[in-house]
Tab-separated table of C-alpha atoms in Angstrom:
chain	number	residue	atom	x	y	z
A	16	UNK	CA	21.673	-69.827	-131.284
A	17	UNK	CA	18.989	-68.942	-128.744
A	18	UNK	CA	18.373	-65.228	-128.130
A	19	UNK	CA	19.801	-64.014	-124.807
A	20	UNK	CA	17.206	-62.315	-122.561
A	21	UNK	CA	17.826	-58.609	-121.938
A	22	UNK	CA	19.016	-57.274	-118.582
A	23	UNK	CA	15.598	-55.689	-117.999
A	24	UNK	CA	13.870	-59.049	-118.579
A	25	UNK	CA	16.303	-60.801	-116.215
A	26	UNK	CA	15.797	-58.113	-113.558
A	27	UNK	CA	12.019	-58.431	-113.902
A	28	UNK	CA	12.314	-62.217	-113.521
A	29	UNK	CA	14.343	-61.813	-110.331
A	30	UNK	CA	11.822	-59.279	-108.995
A	31	UNK	CA	8.906	-61.632	-109.709
A	32	UNK	CA	10.751	-64.467	-107.927
A	33	UNK	CA	11.364	-62.186	-104.963
A	34	UNK	CA	7.690	-61.183	-104.778
A	35	UNK	CA	6.598	-64.815	-105.023
A	36	UNK	CA	9.014	-65.812	-102.259
A	37	UNK	CA	7.718	-63.042	-99.973
A	38	UNK	CA	4.111	-64.038	-100.654
A	39	UNK	CA	4.887	-67.722	-100.022
A	40	UNK	CA	6.564	-66.915	-96.698
A	41	UNK	CA	3.633	-64.683	-95.648
A	42	UNK	CA	1.093	-67.342	-96.552
A	43	UNK	CA	3.047	-70.066	-94.761
A	44	UNK	CA	3.349	-67.808	-91.700
A	45	UNK	CA	-0.426	-67.217	-91.642
A	46	UNK	CA	-1.160	-70.955	-92.041
A	47	UNK	CA	1.251	-72.211	-89.393
A	48	UNK	CA	0.695	-69.354	-86.971
A	49	UNK	CA	-3.059	-70.032	-87.044
A	50	UNK	CA	-2.394	-73.714	-86.521
A	51	UNK	CA	-0.034	-72.935	-83.623
A	52	UNK	CA	-2.606	-70.634	-81.955
A	53	UNK	CA	-5.284	-73.313	-82.222
A	54	UNK	CA	-2.879	-75.964	-80.949
A	55	UNK	CA	-2.158	-73.670	-77.977
A	56	UNK	CA	-5.905	-73.411	-77.250
A	57	UNK	CA	-6.074	-77.218	-77.436
A	58	UNK	CA	-3.177	-77.469	-75.016
A	59	UNK	CA	-4.880	-75.029	-72.631
A	60	UNK	CA	-8.083	-77.107	-72.784
A	61	UNK	CA	-6.155	-80.249	-71.859
A	62	UNK	CA	-4.260	-78.276	-69.225
A	63	UNK	CA	-7.566	-77.206	-67.658
A	64	UNK	CA	-8.584	-80.846	-67.326
A	65	UNK	CA	-5.173	-82.174	-66.248
A	66	UNK	CA	-4.338	-81.984	-62.564
A	67	UNK	CA	-7.568	-80.253	-61.564
A	68	UNK	CA	-9.794	-83.011	-62.905
A	69	UNK	CA	-9.557	-86.715	-62.189
A	70	UNK	CA	-10.142	-89.406	-64.778
A	71	UNK	CA	-13.253	-90.376	-62.838
A	72	UNK	CA	-14.766	-86.922	-63.170
A	73	UNK	CA	-13.869	-86.894	-66.878
A	74	UNK	CA	-15.786	-90.161	-67.059
A	75	UNK	CA	-18.744	-88.493	-65.346
A	76	UNK	CA	-18.466	-85.544	-67.743
A	77	UNK	CA	-18.338	-87.853	-70.722
A	78	UNK	CA	-21.330	-89.818	-69.506
A	79	UNK	CA	-23.276	-86.583	-69.002
A	80	UNK	CA	-22.294	-85.351	-72.406
A	81	UNK	CA	-22.614	-88.808	-73.947
A	82	UNK	CA	-25.426	-87.897	-76.255
A	83	UNK	CA	-23.659	-84.758	-77.409
A	84	UNK	CA	-20.466	-86.689	-78.142
A	85	UNK	CA	-22.267	-89.366	-80.108
A	86	UNK	CA	-23.749	-86.768	-82.452
A	87	UNK	CA	-20.365	-85.064	-82.613
A	88	UNK	CA	-18.663	-88.349	-83.457
A	89	UNK	CA	-21.177	-88.867	-86.252
A	90	UNK	CA	-20.403	-85.353	-87.535
A	91	UNK	CA	-16.657	-86.116	-87.443
A	92	UNK	CA	-17.229	-89.410	-89.245
A	93	UNK	CA	-19.283	-87.576	-91.855
A	94	UNK	CA	-16.545	-84.950	-92.293
A	95	UNK	CA	-13.705	-87.453	-92.529
A	96	UNK	CA	-15.662	-89.623	-94.972
A	97	UNK	CA	-16.403	-86.543	-97.081
A	98	UNK	CA	-12.722	-85.612	-97.180
A	99	UNK	CA	-11.803	-89.184	-98.131
A	100	UNK	CA	-14.424	-89.155	-100.857
A	101	UNK	CA	-13.103	-85.826	-102.188
A	102	UNK	CA	-9.496	-87.033	-102.208
A	103	UNK	CA	-10.459	-90.246	-104.011
A	104	UNK	CA	-12.432	-88.292	-106.615
A	105	UNK	CA	-9.459	-85.975	-107.127
A	106	UNK	CA	-7.123	-88.929	-107.632
A	107	UNK	CA	-9.522	-90.382	-110.205
A	108	UNK	CA	-9.699	-87.028	-112.011
A	109	UNK	CA	-5.908	-86.877	-112.190
A	110	UNK	CA	-5.881	-90.424	-113.577
A	111	UNK	CA	-8.279	-89.338	-116.318
A	112	UNK	CA	-6.099	-86.301	-117.088
A	113	UNK	CA	-3.054	-88.580	-117.392
A	114	UNK	CA	-5.002	-90.871	-119.725
A	115	UNK	CA	-6.550	-88.233	-121.989
A	116	UNK	CA	-4.090	-85.325	-122.124
A	117	UNK	CA	-1.458	-86.965	-124.413
A	118	UNK	CA	-4.096	-87.454	-127.137
A	119	UNK	CA	-5.206	-83.806	-126.861
A	120	UNK	CA	-1.585	-82.649	-127.013
A	121	UNK	CA	-0.891	-84.725	-130.134
A	122	UNK	CA	-3.994	-83.417	-131.906
A	123	UNK	CA	-3.148	-79.819	-131.064
A	124	UNK	CA	0.484	-80.236	-132.087
A	125	UNK	CA	-0.620	-81.528	-135.495
A	126	UNK	CA	-2.223	-78.107	-136.109
A	127	UNK	CA	0.242	-75.995	-134.141
A	128	UNK	CA	3.748	-77.530	-134.152
A	129	UNK	CA	5.049	-74.691	-131.902
A	130	UNK	CA	2.314	-75.334	-129.329
A	131	UNK	CA	3.333	-74.075	-125.868
A	132	UNK	CA	2.580	-75.990	-122.690
A	133	UNK	CA	1.401	-75.088	-119.183
A	134	UNK	CA	4.341	-77.118	-117.774
A	135	UNK	CA	2.191	-79.182	-115.432
A	136	UNK	CA	2.960	-82.859	-114.854
A	137	UNK	CA	1.287	-85.609	-116.892
A	138	UNK	CA	-1.336	-85.887	-114.147
A	139	UNK	CA	-2.098	-82.159	-114.197
A	140	UNK	CA	-0.251	-81.392	-110.955
A	141	UNK	CA	2.287	-78.680	-110.125
A	142	UNK	CA	5.843	-79.666	-111.056
A	143	UNK	CA	7.999	-80.210	-107.935
A	144	UNK	CA	10.424	-77.440	-109.032
A	145	UNK	CA	7.503	-74.964	-109.231
A	146	UNK	CA	6.371	-75.676	-105.679
A	147	UNK	CA	6.989	-72.744	-103.312
B	16	UNK	CA	-16.242	-80.037	-60.706
B	17	UNK	CA	-18.372	-81.849	-63.258
B	18	UNK	CA	-19.256	-78.526	-64.849
B	19	UNK	CA	-15.564	-77.634	-65.223
B	20	UNK	CA	-14.894	-81.026	-66.788
B	21	UNK	CA	-17.769	-80.609	-69.220
B	22	UNK	CA	-16.568	-77.121	-70.142
B	23	UNK	CA	-12.991	-78.367	-70.589
B	24	UNK	CA	-14.135	-81.212	-72.838
B	25	UNK	CA	-16.323	-78.851	-74.853
B	26	UNK	CA	-13.405	-76.432	-75.255
B	27	UNK	CA	-11.142	-79.286	-76.378
B	28	UNK	CA	-13.711	-80.585	-78.827
B	29	UNK	CA	-14.309	-77.071	-80.234
B	30	UNK	CA	-10.571	-76.509	-80.629
B	31	UNK	CA	-10.174	-79.819	-82.467
B	32	UNK	CA	-13.035	-78.867	-84.791
B	33	UNK	CA	-11.464	-75.458	-85.439
B	34	UNK	CA	-8.100	-77.123	-86.132
B	35	UNK	CA	-9.788	-79.419	-88.652
B	36	UNK	CA	-11.577	-76.471	-90.289
B	37	UNK	CA	-8.328	-74.502	-90.451
B	38	UNK	CA	-6.531	-77.410	-92.138
B	39	UNK	CA	-9.505	-77.943	-94.454
B	40	UNK	CA	-9.479	-74.318	-95.572
B	41	UNK	CA	-5.721	-73.813	-95.916
B	42	UNK	CA	-4.819	-77.134	-97.520
B	43	UNK	CA	-7.695	-79.180	-98.946
B	44	UNK	CA	-9.965	-76.313	-100.011
B	45	UNK	CA	-7.013	-74.380	-101.465
B	46	UNK	CA	-5.949	-77.437	-103.469
B	47	UNK	CA	-9.501	-77.765	-104.761
B	48	UNK	CA	-9.598	-74.086	-105.772
B	49	UNK	CA	-6.266	-74.452	-107.589
B	50	UNK	CA	-7.577	-77.456	-109.535
B	51	UNK	CA	-10.832	-75.621	-110.324
B	52	UNK	CA	-8.939	-72.523	-111.466
B	53	UNK	CA	-6.678	-74.604	-113.699
B	54	UNK	CA	-9.666	-76.433	-115.165
B	55	UNK	CA	-11.300	-73.097	-116.053
B	56	UNK	CA	-8.065	-71.800	-117.575
B	57	UNK	CA	-7.755	-74.959	-119.681
B	58	UNK	CA	-11.288	-74.335	-120.957
B	59	UNK	CA	-10.342	-70.772	-121.949
B	60	UNK	CA	-7.159	-72.026	-123.608
B	61	UNK	CA	-9.228	-74.556	-125.560
B	62	UNK	CA	-11.552	-71.753	-126.705
B	63	UNK	CA	-8.521	-69.759	-127.842
B	64	UNK	CA	-7.176	-72.796	-129.692
B	65	UNK	CA	-10.543	-73.308	-131.401
B	66	UNK	CA	-10.500	-69.692	-132.626
B	67	UNK	CA	-7.061	-70.282	-134.160
B	68	UNK	CA	-8.022	-73.719	-135.528
B	69	UNK	CA	-10.998	-72.122	-137.292
B	70	UNK	CA	-8.524	-69.886	-139.149
B	71	UNK	CA	-9.653	-66.592	-137.598
B	72	UNK	CA	-6.202	-65.980	-136.137
B	73	UNK	CA	-2.844	-67.511	-137.050
B	74	UNK	CA	-1.099	-69.791	-134.558
B	75	UNK	CA	2.013	-67.624	-134.927
B	76	UNK	CA	0.141	-64.341	-134.408
B	77	UNK	CA	1.525	-62.371	-131.418
B	78	UNK	CA	-2.004	-61.977	-130.007
B	79	UNK	CA	-2.493	-65.757	-129.964
B	80	UNK	CA	1.028	-66.429	-128.669
B	81	UNK	CA	0.908	-63.862	-125.863
B	82	UNK	CA	-2.596	-64.723	-124.721
B	83	UNK	CA	-1.814	-68.432	-124.710
B	84	UNK	CA	1.423	-67.747	-122.797
B	85	UNK	CA	-0.493	-65.682	-120.240
B	86	UNK	CA	-3.043	-68.466	-119.707
B	87	UNK	CA	-0.218	-71.030	-119.517
B	88	UNK	CA	1.461	-68.891	-116.865
B	89	UNK	CA	-1.725	-68.736	-114.813
B	90	UNK	CA	-2.160	-72.514	-115.093
B	91	UNK	CA	1.439	-73.206	-114.132
B	92	UNK	CA	1.524	-70.866	-111.161
B	93	UNK	CA	-2.120	-71.173	-110.082
B	94	UNK	CA	-0.952	-72.446	-106.690
B	95	UNK	CA	0.880	-69.157	-106.101
B	96	UNK	CA	-2.062	-66.847	-106.772
B	97	UNK	CA	-3.032	-65.385	-103.429
B	98	UNK	CA	-3.758	-62.098	-101.722
B	99	UNK	CA	-0.228	-61.536	-100.307
B	100	UNK	CA	1.183	-61.976	-103.845
B	101	UNK	CA	-1.199	-59.327	-105.162
B	102	UNK	CA	-0.311	-56.933	-102.353
B	103	UNK	CA	3.459	-57.392	-102.782
B	104	UNK	CA	3.216	-57.146	-106.587
B	105	UNK	CA	1.140	-53.968	-106.414
B	106	UNK	CA	3.865	-52.376	-104.279
B	107	UNK	CA	6.695	-53.305	-106.652
B	108	UNK	CA	7.217	-50.482	-109.162
B	109	UNK	CA	9.623	-52.609	-111.235
B	110	UNK	CA	7.170	-55.484	-111.610
B	111	UNK	CA	4.376	-53.048	-112.396
B	112	UNK	CA	6.283	-51.266	-115.178
B	113	UNK	CA	7.389	-54.557	-116.754
B	114	UNK	CA	3.839	-55.910	-116.466
B	115	UNK	CA	2.348	-52.743	-117.995
B	116	UNK	CA	4.700	-53.056	-120.983
B	117	UNK	CA	3.734	-56.687	-121.613
B	118	UNK	CA	0.008	-55.968	-121.250
B	119	UNK	CA	0.319	-53.082	-123.737
B	120	UNK	CA	1.914	-55.482	-126.236
B	121	UNK	CA	-0.923	-57.976	-125.738
B	122	UNK	CA	-3.645	-55.304	-126.010
B	123	UNK	CA	-2.089	-53.861	-129.174
B	124	UNK	CA	-1.853	-57.321	-130.734
B	125	UNK	CA	-5.507	-58.060	-129.875
B	126	UNK	CA	-6.704	-54.714	-131.285
B	127	UNK	CA	-4.917	-55.443	-134.551
B	128	UNK	CA	-7.301	-58.380	-135.167
B	129	UNK	CA	-10.560	-58.211	-137.147
B	130	UNK	CA	-13.414	-56.883	-134.964
B	131	UNK	CA	-15.111	-60.222	-134.300
B	132	UNK	CA	-11.861	-61.998	-133.407
B	133	UNK	CA	-10.767	-59.086	-131.204
B	134	UNK	CA	-14.101	-59.278	-129.367
B	135	UNK	CA	-13.686	-63.013	-128.738
B	136	UNK	CA	-10.099	-62.562	-127.537
B	137	UNK	CA	-11.229	-59.707	-125.268
B	138	UNK	CA	-13.898	-61.963	-123.832
B	139	UNK	CA	-11.271	-64.610	-123.041
B	140	UNK	CA	-9.064	-61.973	-121.363
B	141	UNK	CA	-11.997	-60.634	-119.307
B	142	UNK	CA	-12.981	-64.153	-118.279
B	143	UNK	CA	-9.377	-64.858	-117.256
B	144	UNK	CA	-9.350	-61.745	-115.069
B	145	UNK	CA	-12.669	-62.684	-113.504
B	146	UNK	CA	-11.380	-66.160	-112.590
B	147	UNK	CA	-8.205	-64.664	-111.121
B	148	UNK	CA	-10.243	-62.205	-109.023
B	149	UNK	CA	-12.467	-65.042	-107.847
B	150	UNK	CA	-9.399	-67.105	-106.972
B	151	UNK	CA	-7.920	-64.241	-104.949
B	152	UNK	CA	-11.144	-63.622	-103.058
B	153	UNK	CA	-12.220	-67.192	-102.388
B	154	UNK	CA	-8.811	-68.476	-101.266
B	155	UNK	CA	-8.337	-65.704	-98.722
B	156	UNK	CA	-9.710	-66.118	-95.222
B	157	UNK	CA	-9.678	-62.335	-94.798
B	158	UNK	CA	-11.783	-61.893	-97.930
B	159	UNK	CA	-14.192	-64.618	-96.797
B	160	UNK	CA	-14.626	-63.015	-93.395
B	161	UNK	CA	-14.816	-59.372	-94.463
B	162	UNK	CA	-15.708	-58.895	-98.095
B	163	UNK	CA	-18.180	-61.697	-98.720
B	164	UNK	CA	-20.650	-60.698	-95.958
B	165	UNK	CA	-20.473	-57.110	-97.273
B	166	UNK	CA	-21.067	-58.333	-100.837
B	167	UNK	CA	-23.950	-60.558	-99.688
B	168	UNK	CA	-25.489	-57.630	-97.817
B	169	UNK	CA	-25.109	-55.352	-100.850
B	170	UNK	CA	-26.680	-57.973	-103.148
B	171	UNK	CA	-29.623	-58.586	-100.817
B	172	UNK	CA	-30.137	-54.853	-100.360
B	173	UNK	CA	-29.991	-54.149	-104.081
B	174	UNK	CA	-31.787	-57.190	-105.428
B	175	UNK	CA	-33.890	-58.202	-102.403
B	176	UNK	CA	-37.295	-57.511	-103.992
B	177	UNK	CA	-36.300	-59.062	-107.312
B	178	UNK	CA	-35.019	-62.222	-105.594
B	179	UNK	CA	-38.310	-62.512	-103.700
B	180	UNK	CA	-40.300	-62.128	-106.928
B	181	UNK	CA	-38.286	-64.930	-108.561
B	182	UNK	CA	-38.684	-67.123	-105.469
B	183	UNK	CA	-42.481	-66.715	-105.558
B	184	UNK	CA	-42.445	-68.570	-108.872
B	185	UNK	CA	-40.647	-71.586	-107.385
B	186	UNK	CA	-42.614	-74.782	-106.644
B	187	UNK	CA	-41.052	-74.866	-103.157
B	188	UNK	CA	-42.383	-71.408	-102.391
B	189	UNK	CA	-45.773	-72.745	-101.187
B	190	UNK	CA	-44.012	-75.081	-98.723
B	191	UNK	CA	-41.779	-72.240	-97.475
B	192	UNK	CA	-44.800	-69.965	-97.104
B	193	UNK	CA	-46.838	-72.561	-95.201
B	194	UNK	CA	-44.064	-73.582	-92.821
B	195	UNK	CA	-42.154	-70.363	-92.206
B	196	UNK	CA	-43.850	-67.220	-93.467
B	197	UNK	CA	-47.488	-67.904	-92.553
B	198	UNK	CA	-46.696	-68.794	-88.912
B	199	UNK	CA	-44.697	-65.556	-88.584
B	200	UNK	CA	-47.487	-63.496	-90.152
B	201	UNK	CA	-49.983	-65.212	-87.893
B	202	UNK	CA	-47.845	-64.537	-84.790
B	203	UNK	CA	-47.527	-60.869	-85.736
B	204	UNK	CA	-51.292	-60.578	-86.218
B	205	UNK	CA	-51.942	-62.313	-82.892
B	206	UNK	CA	-49.436	-60.107	-81.073
B	207	UNK	CA	-51.037	-57.024	-82.543
B	208	UNK	CA	-54.342	-58.195	-81.062
């Protein structure tokens, strides 16, 4: 029969869960609040243009700033391509983990039958139940 | 009118760029750091396994078991390591006392090993702590904005001369000197008359 954890261990587990929940909420608040503030600035920028500025004058503005926007578009393209490249590389790395990790596990278990695991998925990702 | 339009478009474009940077830092970069942290922890766990496989410590030794469990815990919950967690944990007396008890058990078990093995296990523990500290600092925007410039300033102030001496040995130094340092020196001499 499995040994029952003590009350102190259970209390500590609950406390750790509570701390993790607080930290997760704080982090989420920082992330989304920052995003909301920036979205508000974006809205204010559009608001400045809307009503006070006609489409024609936006066209004039764009034509004046044409050269600037072309270089900016290239920068955006570069950034987006870089992100795509990074995501693809990450997916490939997880594929390799999925392919190689079972062999490593088997070899280690041959030496250490009570081998403990990190509890990640086969692809080396966080298990859904461990997500905040 | 055209000036207002240009300013509005610039503001919009800047905001979009900031939004993209914010998302990059809080989602993509964080994911990358979590993967990097896990990769480093796996390397340390492999080193620990190799020590046990070489027969220097038994697989059922408490020192091996506890250290491996600690590394496993860091790997599993790497995505939850962040500055708010550290701050909340440091304020929780209950978590601190429980943590202190477990760390004492681990330290005692490591000290009970032969000197060479204990040194190697200590090195793995120190390396683990270093990676955790790095993870806390480099995944926090506050740390990036406040601590890193201070650290960079302290490093430059402390090691400035030494860095320059090392740089003078680089092949690129001549190019840097010709294109950036010599013109400045020349300008200063000219200005001085």
